[in-house]
CSV table of C-alpha atoms in Angstrom, one decimal:
chain,number,residue,atom,x,y,z
A,795,MET,CA,-0.1,11.3,48.8
A,796,GLU,CA,-0.9,8.8,51.6
A,797,LEU,CA,2.4,7.6,50.9
A,798,GLY,CA,4.3,11.1,51.6
A,799,SER,CA,2.3,11.1,54.5
A,800,VAL,CA,3.1,8.1,55.9
A,801,VAL,CA,7.0,8.6,55.4
A,802,ILE,CA,6.9,11.9,56.9
A,803,ALA,CA,4.9,10.6,60.1
A,804,LEU,CA,7.6,7.7,60.4
A,805,ALA,CA,10.5,10.1,59.8
A,806,GLY,CA,8.8,12.2,63.1
A,807,VAL,CA,8.3,9.1,65.1
A,808,ALA,CA,11.9,7.8,64.3
A,809,GLY,CA,13.1,11.2,64.6
A,810,THR,CA,11.2,11.4,68.1
A,811,LEU,CA,12.2,8.0,69.4
A,812,GLY,CA,15.8,8.5,68.1
A,813,GLY,CA,16.4,11.8,69.9
A,814,ALA,CA,15.0,10.2,73.2
A,815,LEU,CA,17.1,6.9,72.8
A,816,LEU,CA,20.2,9.3,72.2
A,817,THR,CA,18.9,11.6,75.5
A,818,GLN,CA,18.8,8.6,77.3
A,819,ARG,CA,22.5,7.3,76.5
A,820,GLY,CA,23.7,10.3,77.2
A,821,LEU,CA,22.3,10.6,80.1
A,822,GLU,CA,23.6,7.3,81.2
A,823,ARG,CA,27.1,8.2,80.3
A,824,ALA,CA,27.0,11.6,82.7
A,825,LYS,CA,25.4,9.2,85.5
A,826,ARG,CA,28.0,6.8,85.3
A,827,ARG,CA,30.9,9.7,85.2
A,828,GLU,CA,29.1,10.7,88.3
A,829,ILE,CA,29.0,7.5,90.0
A,830,GLU,CA,32.7,7.0,88.9
A,831,LEU,CA,33.9,10.6,90.2
A,832,VAL,CA,31.8,10.2,93.9
A,833,ARG,CA,33.8,6.8,93.9
A,834,GLY,CA,37.2,8.4,93.3
A,835,HIS,CA,36.5,10.8,95.8
A,836,GLU,CA,35.3,7.9,98.3
A,837,GLU,CA,38.6,6.4,97.4
A,838,ILE,CA,40.7,9.1,98.2
A,839,ARG,CA,38.6,9.5,101.5
A,840,GLU,CA,39.3,6.3,102.7
A,841,SER,CA,43.1,6.2,101.7
A,842,ARG,CA,43.5,9.3,103.7
A,843,SER,CA,41.3,7.8,106.6
A,844,LEU,CA,43.5,4.5,106.7
A,845,ARG,CA,47.0,6.8,106.4
A,846,ARG,CA,45.7,8.8,109.1
A,847,THR,CA,44.6,6.0,111.5
A,848,CYS,CA,48.3,4.2,110.3
A,849,TYR,CA,50.0,7.6,111.4
A,850,VAL,CA,48.4,8.0,114.4
A,851,GLU,CA,49.2,4.0,115.7
A,852,LEU,CA,52.8,4.4,114.1
A,853,ASN,CA,53.7,7.9,115.8
A,854,ARG,CA,52.3,6.6,119.2
A,855,GLU,CA,54.1,3.3,119.5
A,856,ALA,CA,57.2,4.9,118.0
A,857,ARG,CA,56.9,7.2,120.8
A,858,GLN,CA,56.3,4.6,123.5
A,859,PHE,CA,59.1,2.2,122.3
A,860,THR,CA,61.3,5.7,123.0
A,861,THR,CA,59.8,6.1,126.2
A,862,ALA,CA,60.9,2.5,126.9
A,863,LEU,CA,64.2,2.3,126.1
A,864,ASN,CA,65.0,5.7,128.2
A,865,ARG,CA,63.0,3.8,131.0
A,866,HIS,CA,65.2,0.4,130.8
A,867,LEU,CA,68.2,2.6,130.4
A,868,HIS,CA,67.3,4.0,133.9
A,869,VAL,CA,66.0,0.7,135.5
A,870,LEU,CA,69.5,-0.5,134.3
A,871,ARG,CA,71.3,2.5,136.4
A,872,GLU,CA,69.1,1.9,139.4
A,873,ARG,CA,68.6,-1.6,140.1
A,874,GLY,CA,69.4,-3.9,136.8
A,875,ALA,CA,66.5,-5.1,135.0
A,876,GLU,CA,64.1,-7.6,136.1
A,877,GLU,CA,61.5,-9.9,133.7
A,878,SER,CA,58.9,-7.4,134.2
A,879,ASP,CA,61.4,-4.8,132.8
A,880,ARG,CA,62.6,-7.0,129.9
A,881,GLU,CA,59.0,-7.8,128.9
A,882,ALA,CA,57.6,-4.2,128.8
A,883,LEU,CA,60.5,-3.1,126.2
A,884,GLU,CA,59.7,-6.1,124.4
A,885,GLU,CA,56.0,-5.6,124.2
A,886,ALA,CA,57.3,-1.9,123.2
A,887,LYS,CA,59.5,-3.0,120.8
A,888,ASN,CA,57.0,-5.3,119.3
A,889,ALA,CA,54.1,-3.1,119.4
A,890,HIS,CA,56.2,-0.5,117.0
A,891,ARG,CA,57.6,-3.1,115.0
A,892,ASP,CA,53.7,-4.3,113.8
A,893,ARG,CA,52.9,-0.3,113.4
A,894,TYR,CA,56.0,0.0,111.2
A,895,SER,CA,54.8,-2.8,109.1
A,896,GLU,CA,51.3,-1.7,108.3
A,897,ALA,CA,52.9,1.4,107.3
A,898,GLN,CA,55.3,0.2,104.7
A,899,MET,CA,52.2,-1.1,102.7
A,900,THR,CA,50.2,2.2,103.6
A,901,ALA,CA,52.7,5.3,104.4
A,902,SER,CA,53.5,7.8,101.6
A,903,ASP,CA,57.1,7.2,100.4
A,904,GLU,CA,58.1,10.5,102.5
A,905,VAL,CA,57.0,9.3,105.5
A,906,LEU,CA,58.0,6.2,104.8
A,907,LEU,CA,61.7,7.3,104.3
A,908,ARG,CA,61.1,9.0,107.9
A,909,ALA,CA,59.8,6.4,109.8
A,910,SER,CA,62.4,4.1,108.4
A,911,VAL,CA,64.7,6.6,109.9
A,912,VAL,CA,63.1,6.6,113.4
A,913,ASN,CA,62.7,2.2,112.9
A,914,GLN,CA,66.2,2.0,112.2
A,915,ALA,CA,67.9,4.5,115.3
A,916,LEU,CA,64.9,2.8,117.8
A,917,ASN,CA,66.7,-0.7,116.5
A,918,THR,CA,70.3,0.6,116.7
A,919,VAL,CA,69.5,1.9,120.8
A,920,TYR,CA,67.4,-1.1,121.3
A,921,GLY,CA,70.4,-3.5,120.2
A,922,GLN,CA,73.0,-1.4,122.8
A,923,VAL,CA,70.5,-1.2,125.7
A,924,LYS,CA,70.1,-5.0,125.5
A,925,ARG,CA,74.2,-5.5,125.3
A,926,LEU,CA,74.4,-3.0,128.6
A,927,GLU,CA,71.6,-5.5,130.1
A,928,ARG,CA,73.7,-8.3,129.4
A,929,GLY,CA,77.1,-6.7,130.4
A,930,ALA,CA,78.2,-7.0,126.8
A,931,PRO,CA,78.5,-3.6,125.6
A,932,GLY,CA,80.0,-3.1,122.2
A,933,ARG,CA,83.4,-0.8,121.4
A,934,GLY,CA,82.3,2.4,123.1
A,935,GLU,CA,79.0,1.4,124.0
A,936,THR,CA,78.2,3.2,127.5
A,937,PRO,CA,74.8,4.0,129.4
A,938,GLU,CA,75.6,7.4,128.4
A,939,THR,CA,76.3,6.7,124.7
A,940,ALA,CA,72.9,4.8,124.8
A,941,ALA,CA,71.2,7.6,126.4
A,942,ARG,CA,72.0,10.4,123.9
A,943,ALA,CA,71.3,7.9,120.9
A,944,GLN,CA,68.0,7.3,122.6
A,945,HIS,CA,67.3,11.3,122.9
A,946,GLU,CA,68.5,11.7,119.6
A,947,VAL,CA,65.4,9.6,118.1
A,948,TRP,CA,63.1,12.3,119.5
A,949,ASP,CA,64.2,14.6,116.9
A,950,MET,CA,63.9,12.1,114.2
A,951,LEU,CA,60.1,11.4,115.7
A,952,ARG,CA,59.5,15.3,115.0
A,953,ALA,CA,60.6,15.2,111.6
A,954,MET,CA,58.5,12.0,110.6
A,955,ARG,CA,55.3,13.3,112.8
A,956,THR,CA,56.0,16.6,110.4
A,957,ALA,CA,56.0,14.5,107.0
A,958,MET,CA,53.0,12.6,108.6
A,959,ARG,CA,50.9,15.7,108.7
A,960,HIS,CA,51.9,17.2,105.3
A,961,ASP,CA,51.1,13.7,103.9
A,962,LEU,CA,47.5,14.2,105.4
A,963,GLY,CA,47.4,18.1,104.4
A,964,VAL,CA,47.2,18.9,108.3
A,965,SER,CA,50.0,21.1,108.0
A,966,GLN,CA,52.0,22.7,104.8
A,967,GLU,CA,55.3,22.7,106.6
A,968,GLY,CA,57.4,19.5,104.7
């Protein structure tokens, strides 16, 4: 009888220890899943924050570059560009280039498509403005055609901003 009691006691102890071990392993798995879920949410939040910062800066610099092109066209018509005018335009162009480069690594495909359209348009207008400044305009390039092209960039900027807002979940329009 004593052997039977010992076996029953051992089975009870093994069952209790095994149950505790299984419970512990289950809790560890649940904790790991919870940690992974929290990390996933943090990564999503960080990604959105990074995109938001990128979009704010790209939008600002693209608008500044557009404004600088407009100012430069006015300067060319009124008095001719001086070194400080050229430097201001170059600074705006370089700042936009830097933000656009960041966006190429950060932006969603839709935003990058819109940003690319804006970038190409700005560079086209910039080329026209610089040729006009040098007194060597391309065929059909006049201060008026450059001003029209510069003005059209604003619609492209609005489309880019709408895509940015949609990507960030700020607007449902897309």
